[in-house]
Amino acid sequence: MKTRSQKEVLRLVLKPIFDFHVHSDWSDGVSTCREIVEYAISKNIRLLGFSDHFSTDPEKNPKIARRLSDYYEEIRLLGKEFSRQIKLKVALEVDARTYDFLSEKSVRALTSHDFDYYLFEYVTDPYSYYPIETRDPLLIISKIKEFKETLSNSCPVGIAHMEVRYLKDEKLEKVVDKLADTGIFVELNTHKDNYKHEKFKAILKRSDIKLSVGSDAHIKTRVGDVEYPLTLLESYNATNRLIFLNEIKSEVTAHKFVNLLSDH
């Protein structure tokens, strides 16, 4: 049974002081990185992850495709500038609908910088840019696993706004087992509300699957809109499965809540 102090610490961990999925004008967001950071600070966000859409195709995302290094460096420089107020993470969101989403060219670009984590979107969605009969979520997850194994063990790799509603029960069970085996995390996304579907409980109930929470904000005023999924995680006793958990706890302690860490 949790003591009063333990419950209060847990509740503080669940305060929306982090958001690991935001988009800037480097992809399809409307706010600049600086505008997002300044707004996040005003909302007491302490950990913020930029995960703009990745592509090596200039027609899909010309800024990222042609200036990936500039994207990375801008956020790192902002992180240094505002280091006393917020910690910034740099990530990329990769579209898994194309048959060559992890081509040799893509992998070279994805690993060209020391990104903090990676998101893959449209992993379980039925629509894609290639024939549906060749689109098996298990095969896609296997490809993502192979990519993950080329990275540092500490670099999280996960699935953004995973749509479970399209999966039949038998397939869902296999996907959940695969995620547990591979160590790939699953995101609770407040833009897509994927976690609200009844079938998502299969993921929440599995204690061996890592989780993340993100607003998928495309405008600065939605940054930090993650309170409801955090409450949901508390109800499943799943907060200890969050990625970057130690950093979250550290920020909670440092964020002038130290008095609540003592026993009552």
mmCIF file of C-alpha atoms in Angstrom:
data_model
loop_
_atom_site.group_PDB
_atom_site.id
_atom_site.type_symbol
_atom_site.label_atom_id
_atom_site.label_comp_id
_atom_site.label_asym_id
_atom_site.label_seq_id
_atom_site.Cartn_x
_atom_site.Cartn_y
_atom_site.Cartn_z
ATOM 1 C CA MET A 1 0.000 0.000 0.000
ATOM 2 C CA LYS A 2 1.414 3.413 -0.955
ATOM 3 C CA THR A 3 2.067 5.922 1.816
ATOM 4 C CA ARG A 4 0.672 9.423 1.491
ATOM 5 C CA SER A 5 4.067 10.804 0.464
ATOM 6 C CA GLN A 6 4.501 8.115 -2.211
ATOM 7 C CA LYS A 7 1.106 8.917 -3.660
ATOM 8 C CA GLU A 8 1.882 12.623 -3.761
ATOM 9 C CA VAL A 9 5.233 12.047 -5.426
ATOM 10 C CA LEU A 10 3.551 9.849 -8.027
ATOM 11 C CA ARG A 11 0.951 12.538 -8.633
ATOM 12 C CA LEU A 12 3.703 15.081 -9.178
ATOM 13 C CA VAL A 13 5.403 12.790 -11.653
ATOM 14 C CA LEU A 14 2.121 12.784 -13.515
ATOM 15 C CA LYS A 15 1.878 16.559 -13.738
ATOM 16 C CA PRO A 16 2.253 17.616 -17.369
ATOM 17 C CA ILE A 17 5.871 18.767 -17.095
ATOM 18 C CA PHE A 18 6.956 16.820 -20.183
ATOM 19 C CA ASP A 19 5.862 16.249 -23.761
ATOM 20 C CA PHE A 20 7.777 13.940 -26.086
ATOM 21 C CA HIS A 21 6.027 14.644 -29.389
ATOM 22 C CA VAL A 22 5.875 18.147 -30.863
ATOM 23 C CA HIS A 23 6.232 19.468 -34.407
ATOM 24 C CA SER A 24 7.761 22.745 -35.498
ATOM 25 C CA ASP A 25 7.899 24.572 -38.811
ATOM 26 C CA TRP A 26 10.735 22.229 -39.724
ATOM 27 C CA SER A 27 7.949 19.902 -40.882
ATOM 28 C CA ASP A 28 4.195 20.492 -40.751
ATOM 29 C CA GLY A 29 4.019 22.582 -37.578
ATOM 30 C CA VAL A 30 3.256 26.304 -37.681
ATOM 31 C CA SER A 31 5.430 27.500 -34.778
ATOM 32 C CA THR A 32 9.193 27.930 -34.769
ATOM 33 C CA CYS A 33 11.345 25.906 -32.386
ATOM 34 C CA ARG A 34 12.066 29.030 -30.350
ATOM 35 C CA GLU A 35 8.393 29.935 -30.089
ATOM 36 C CA ILE A 36 7.613 26.409 -28.915
ATOM 37 C CA VAL A 37 10.392 26.407 -26.323
ATOM 38 C CA GLU A 38 9.408 29.801 -24.915
ATOM 39 C CA TYR A 39 5.762 28.758 -24.701
ATOM 40 C CA ALA A 40 6.680 25.441 -23.060
ATOM 41 C CA ILE A 41 8.701 27.269 -20.430
ATOM 42 C CA SER A 42 5.731 29.544 -19.716
ATOM 43 C CA LYS A 43 3.661 26.387 -19.102
ATOM 44 C CA ASN A 44 6.292 24.919 -16.731
ATOM 45 C CA ILE A 45 7.226 22.125 -19.133
ATOM 46 C CA ARG A 46 10.610 20.784 -18.022
ATOM 47 C CA LEU A 47 11.278 18.110 -20.671
ATOM 48 C CA LEU A 48 10.355 18.667 -24.306
ATOM 49 C CA GLY A 49 10.950 16.447 -27.320
ATOM 50 C CA PHE A 50 10.923 17.737 -30.893
ATOM 51 C CA SER A 51 10.004 14.950 -33.329
ATOM 52 C CA ASP A 52 9.563 16.535 -36.720
ATOM 53 C CA HIS A 53 8.709 14.405 -39.742
ATOM 54 C CA PHE A 54 11.695 12.769 -41.382
ATOM 55 C CA SER A 55 12.146 12.225 -45.075
ATOM 56 C CA THR A 56 15.059 11.969 -47.484
ATOM 57 C CA ASP A 57 12.676 13.028 -50.264
ATOM 58 C CA PRO A 58 12.740 16.826 -50.874
ATOM 59 C CA GLU A 59 9.215 16.664 -52.275
ATOM 60 C CA LYS A 60 7.806 15.379 -48.970
ATOM 61 C CA ASN A 61 9.731 17.536 -46.523
ATOM 62 C CA PRO A 62 12.265 19.782 -48.230
ATOM 63 C CA LYS A 63 13.542 21.423 -45.039
ATOM 64 C CA ILE A 64 14.385 18.205 -43.216
ATOM 65 C CA ALA A 65 15.590 16.413 -46.340
ATOM 66 C CA ARG A 66 18.011 19.167 -47.301
ATOM 67 C CA ARG A 67 18.902 20.616 -43.896
ATOM 68 C CA LEU A 68 18.761 17.804 -41.351
ATOM 69 C CA SER A 69 21.945 19.034 -39.664
ATOM 70 C CA ASP A 70 20.469 22.521 -39.267
ATOM 71 C CA TYR A 71 17.354 21.070 -37.621
ATOM 72 C CA TYR A 72 19.477 19.096 -35.190
ATOM 73 C CA GLU A 73 21.822 21.977 -34.400
ATOM 74 C CA GLU A 74 19.051 24.547 -33.879
ATOM 75 C CA ILE A 75 17.412 22.476 -31.168
ATOM 76 C CA ARG A 76 20.736 21.622 -29.518
ATOM 77 C CA LEU A 77 21.633 25.322 -29.419
ATOM 78 C CA LEU A 78 18.233 26.211 -27.964
ATOM 79 C CA GLY A 79 18.796 23.495 -25.389
ATOM 80 C CA LYS A 80 22.011 25.177 -24.285
ATOM 81 C CA GLU A 81 20.439 28.640 -24.291
ATOM 82 C CA PHE A 82 17.513 27.595 -22.100
ATOM 83 C CA SER A 83 19.257 24.820 -20.147
ATOM 84 C CA ARG A 84 18.314 26.274 -16.757
ATOM 85 C CA GLN A 85 14.618 26.313 -17.620
ATOM 86 C CA ILE A 86 14.005 23.271 -19.790
ATOM 87 C CA LYS A 87 15.677 20.164 -21.193
ATOM 88 C CA LEU A 88 15.235 19.637 -24.916
ATOM 89 C CA LYS A 89 15.404 16.382 -26.832
ATOM 90 C CA VAL A 90 15.822 15.997 -30.578
ATOM 91 C CA ALA A 91 14.017 13.183 -32.375
ATOM 92 C CA LEU A 92 12.540 12.285 -35.738
ATOM 93 C CA GLU A 93 9.192 10.797 -36.735
ATOM 94 C CA VAL A 94 9.500 8.308 -39.594
ATOM 95 C CA ASP A 95 6.615 7.393 -41.907
ATOM 96 C CA ALA A 96 6.447 3.578 -42.091
ATOM 97 C CA ARG A 97 3.957 3.451 -44.970
ATOM 98 C CA THR A 98 6.559 3.292 -47.735
ATOM 99 C CA TYR A 99 8.198 -0.012 -48.610
ATOM 100 C CA ASP A 100 11.669 1.551 -48.266
ATOM 101 C CA PHE A 101 11.093 3.569 -45.097
ATOM 102 C CA LEU A 102 14.314 2.130 -43.670
ATOM 103 C CA SER A 103 16.345 2.058 -46.854
ATOM 104 C CA GLU A 104 20.117 2.288 -46.646
ATOM 105 C CA LYS A 105 19.882 5.980 -47.529
ATOM 106 C CA SER A 106 17.295 6.622 -44.808
ATOM 107 C CA VAL A 107 19.251 4.762 -42.135
ATOM 108 C CA ARG A 108 22.401 6.744 -42.978
ATOM 109 C CA ALA A 109 20.480 9.988 -42.498
ATOM 110 C CA LEU A 110 18.688 8.816 -39.355
ATOM 111 C CA THR A 111 21.969 7.844 -37.702
ATOM 112 C CA SER A 112 23.947 10.854 -38.924
ATOM 113 C CA HIS A 113 23.394 12.678 -35.634
ATOM 114 C CA ASP A 114 23.027 11.702 -32.002
ATOM 115 C CA PHE A 115 19.228 11.807 -31.847
ATOM 116 C CA ASP A 116 17.645 11.177 -28.458
ATOM 117 C CA TYR A 117 14.856 8.881 -29.664
ATOM 118 C CA TYR A 118 12.903 7.886 -32.775
ATOM 119 C CA LEU A 119 9.196 7.581 -33.533
ATOM 120 C CA PHE A 120 7.682 5.482 -36.333
ATOM 121 C CA GLU A 121 4.169 6.328 -37.468
ATOM 122 C CA TYR A 122 1.497 4.384 -39.380
ATOM 123 C CA VAL A 123 2.919 1.034 -38.300
ATOM 124 C CA THR A 124 -0.452 -0.673 -37.794
ATOM 125 C CA ASP A 125 -2.635 1.442 -40.084
ATOM 126 C CA PRO A 126 -4.185 -0.426 -43.039
ATOM 127 C CA TYR A 127 -3.506 2.269 -45.633
ATOM 128 C CA SER A 128 -0.085 2.652 -47.179
ATOM 129 C CA TYR A 129 1.833 3.607 -50.294
ATOM 130 C CA TYR A 130 2.323 0.002 -51.334
ATOM 131 C CA PRO A 131 -0.007 -3.024 -51.718
ATOM 132 C CA ILE A 132 -1.957 -3.821 -48.572
ATOM 133 C CA GLU A 133 -1.334 -7.554 -48.944
ATOM 134 C CA THR A 134 2.384 -6.952 -48.305
ATOM 135 C CA ARG A 135 1.748 -4.770 -45.281
ATOM 136 C CA ASP A 136 2.120 -6.845 -42.123
ATOM 137 C CA PRO A 137 2.639 -4.891 -38.878
ATOM 138 C CA LEU A 138 4.777 -7.733 -37.535
ATOM 139 C CA LEU A 139 7.185 -7.392 -40.464
ATOM 140 C CA ILE A 140 7.300 -3.618 -40.041
ATOM 141 C CA ILE A 141 8.047 -3.983 -36.327
ATOM 142 C CA SER A 142 10.796 -6.474 -37.198
ATOM 143 C CA LYS A 143 12.362 -3.881 -39.505
ATOM 144 C CA ILE A 144 12.181 -1.276 -36.768
ATOM 145 C CA LYS A 145 13.782 -3.758 -34.373
ATOM 146 C CA GLU A 146 16.691 -4.260 -36.791
ATOM 147 C CA PHE A 147 17.148 -0.495 -36.902
ATOM 148 C CA LYS A 148 16.955 -0.262 -33.112
ATOM 149 C CA GLU A 149 19.704 -2.854 -32.750
ATOM 150 C CA THR A 150 22.111 -0.603 -34.648
ATOM 151 C CA LEU A 151 21.689 2.134 -32.023
ATOM 152 C CA SER A 152 22.905 2.646 -28.509
ATOM 153 C CA ASN A 153 20.949 0.553 -26.016
ATOM 154 C CA SER A 154 19.882 3.729 -24.253
ATOM 155 C CA CYS A 155 18.211 5.269 -27.313
ATOM 156 C CA PRO A 156 14.448 4.648 -27.191
ATOM 157 C CA VAL A 157 12.614 3.677 -30.366
ATOM 158 C CA GLY A 158 8.833 3.645 -30.440
ATOM 159 C CA ILE A 159 5.573 3.682 -32.330
ATOM 160 C CA ALA A 160 3.689 6.969 -32.586
ATOM 161 C CA HIS A 161 -0.102 7.071 -32.230
ATOM 162 C CA MET A 162 -0.389 3.302 -32.764
ATOM 163 C CA GLU A 163 -3.847 2.480 -34.133
ATOM 164 C CA VAL A 164 -4.997 -0.756 -32.508
ATOM 165 C CA ARG A 165 -8.562 -0.550 -33.797
ATOM 166 C CA TYR A 166 -7.517 -1.955 -37.173
ATOM 167 C CA LEU A 167 -6.032 -5.113 -35.665
ATOM 168 C CA LYS A 168 -8.047 -8.264 -35.170
ATOM 169 C CA ASP A 169 -7.689 -9.795 -31.712
ATOM 170 C CA GLU A 170 -5.341 -12.556 -32.811
ATOM 171 C CA LYS A 171 -3.091 -10.139 -34.684
ATOM 172 C CA LEU A 172 -3.177 -7.665 -31.804
ATOM 173 C CA GLU A 173 -1.963 -10.346 -29.406
ATOM 174 C CA LYS A 174 0.965 -11.148 -31.695
ATOM 175 C CA VAL A 175 1.821 -7.462 -32.111
ATOM 176 C CA VAL A 176 1.764 -6.889 -28.352
ATOM 177 C CA ASP A 177 4.049 -9.891 -27.806
ATOM 178 C CA LYS A 178 6.375 -8.610 -30.516
ATOM 179 C CA LEU A 179 6.595 -5.180 -28.925
ATOM 180 C CA ALA A 180 7.439 -6.723 -25.559
ATOM 181 C CA ASP A 181 10.164 -8.864 -27.140
ATOM 182 C CA THR A 182 11.740 -5.997 -29.076
ATOM 183 C CA GLY A 183 11.688 -3.317 -26.386
ATOM 184 C CA ILE A 184 9.918 -0.877 -28.708
ATOM 185 C CA PHE A 185 7.808 1.623 -26.781
ATOM 186 C CA VAL A 186 4.246 2.669 -27.593
ATOM 187 C CA GLU A 187 3.039 6.251 -27.477
ATOM 188 C CA LEU A 188 -0.171 7.617 -25.963
ATOM 189 C CA ASN A 189 -0.930 10.478 -28.343
ATOM 190 C CA THR A 190 -3.449 13.206 -27.450
ATOM 191 C CA HIS A 191 -3.760 14.455 -31.034
ATOM 192 C CA LYS A 192 -4.876 11.096 -32.416
ATOM 193 C CA ASP A 193 -6.344 9.806 -29.094
ATOM 194 C CA ASN A 194 -5.198 6.298 -30.048
ATOM 195 C CA TYR A 195 -5.014 5.214 -26.417
ATOM 196 C CA LYS A 196 -8.760 5.697 -25.865
ATOM 197 C CA HIS A 197 -9.744 2.668 -27.935
ATOM 198 C CA GLU A 198 -10.847 -0.378 -25.950
ATOM 199 C CA LYS A 199 -8.190 -2.567 -27.586
ATOM 200 C CA PHE A 200 -5.399 -0.330 -26.302
ATOM 201 C CA LYS A 201 -5.939 -1.897 -22.876
ATOM 202 C CA ALA A 202 -3.990 -4.902 -24.155
ATOM 203 C CA ILE A 203 -0.912 -2.656 -24.211
ATOM 204 C CA LEU A 204 -1.614 -0.882 -20.948
ATOM 205 C CA LYS A 205 -2.009 -4.189 -19.138
ATOM 206 C CA ARG A 206 1.357 -5.514 -20.305
ATOM 207 C CA SER A 207 3.964 -4.582 -17.713
ATOM 208 C CA ASP A 208 6.819 -5.370 -20.110
ATOM 209 C CA ILE A 209 6.034 -2.715 -22.741
ATOM 210 C CA LYS A 210 7.588 0.735 -22.421
ATOM 211 C CA LEU A 211 5.352 3.770 -22.929
ATOM 212 C CA SER A 212 5.591 7.402 -23.908
ATOM 213 C CA VAL A 213 3.213 10.352 -23.891
ATOM 214 C CA GLY A 214 3.050 13.165 -26.424
ATOM 215 C CA SER A 215 0.682 15.895 -27.559
ATOM 216 C CA ASP A 216 1.693 15.656 -31.242
ATOM 217 C CA ALA A 217 1.324 19.433 -31.147
ATOM 218 C CA HIS A 218 1.545 21.233 -34.479
ATOM 219 C CA ILE A 219 1.033 24.626 -32.840
ATOM 220 C CA LYS A 220 2.711 25.891 -29.706
ATOM 221 C CA THR A 221 -0.489 26.306 -27.687
ATOM 222 C CA ARG A 222 -1.056 22.533 -27.632
ATOM 223 C CA VAL A 223 2.349 21.762 -26.155
ATOM 224 C CA GLY A 224 1.981 19.931 -22.842
ATOM 225 C CA ASP A 225 -1.575 18.758 -23.515
ATOM 226 C CA VAL A 226 -0.916 15.323 -21.988
ATOM 227 C CA GLU A 227 -2.690 15.327 -18.640
ATOM 228 C CA TYR A 228 -5.441 12.802 -19.423
ATOM 229 C CA PRO A 229 -3.180 9.945 -20.624
ATOM 230 C CA LEU A 230 -0.971 10.491 -17.587
ATOM 231 C CA THR A 231 -3.999 10.002 -15.363
ATOM 232 C CA LEU A 232 -4.800 6.856 -17.324
ATOM 233 C CA LEU A 233 -1.286 5.514 -16.765
ATOM 234 C CA GLU A 234 -1.664 6.109 -13.041
ATOM 235 C CA SER A 235 -4.863 4.043 -13.023
ATOM 236 C CA TYR A 236 -2.936 1.133 -14.584
ATOM 237 C CA ASN A 237 0.080 1.610 -12.292
ATOM 238 C CA ALA A 238 2.062 2.063 -15.485
ATOM 239 C CA THR A 239 3.984 5.272 -14.803
ATOM 240 C CA ASN A 240 7.155 3.286 -14.112
ATOM 241 C CA ARG A 241 7.125 2.200 -17.764
ATOM 242 C CA LEU A 242 7.595 5.713 -19.164
ATOM 243 C CA ILE A 243 10.672 6.380 -21.271
ATOM 244 C CA PHE A 244 13.113 8.861 -19.700
ATOM 245 C CA LEU A 245 11.539 8.063 -16.332
ATOM 246 C CA ASN A 246 14.633 8.907 -14.293
ATOM 247 C CA GLU A 247 14.853 12.312 -15.958
ATOM 248 C CA ILE A 248 11.169 12.938 -15.302
ATOM 249 C CA LYS A 249 11.578 12.072 -11.640
ATOM 250 C CA SER A 250 14.695 14.228 -11.418
ATOM 251 C CA GLU A 251 12.818 17.216 -12.825
ATOM 252 C CA VAL A 252 9.932 16.617 -10.436
ATOM 253 C CA THR A 253 12.335 16.681 -7.498
ATOM 254 C CA ALA A 254 14.157 19.749 -8.776
ATOM 255 C CA HIS A 255 10.930 21.559 -9.663
ATOM 256 C CA LYS A 256 10.460 22.831 -6.109
ATOM 257 C CA PHE A 257 8.456 19.811 -4.971
ATOM 258 C CA VAL A 258 11.165 18.514 -2.647
ATOM 259 C CA ASN A 259 9.043 19.102 0.440
ATOM 260 C CA LEU A 260 6.605 16.449 -0.743
ATOM 261 C CA LEU A 261 9.318 13.802 -0.965
ATOM 262 C CA SER A 262 9.673 13.520 2.801
ATOM 263 C CA ASP A 263 7.619 11.092 4.841
ATOM 264 C CA HIS A 264 4.417 12.308 6.479
#
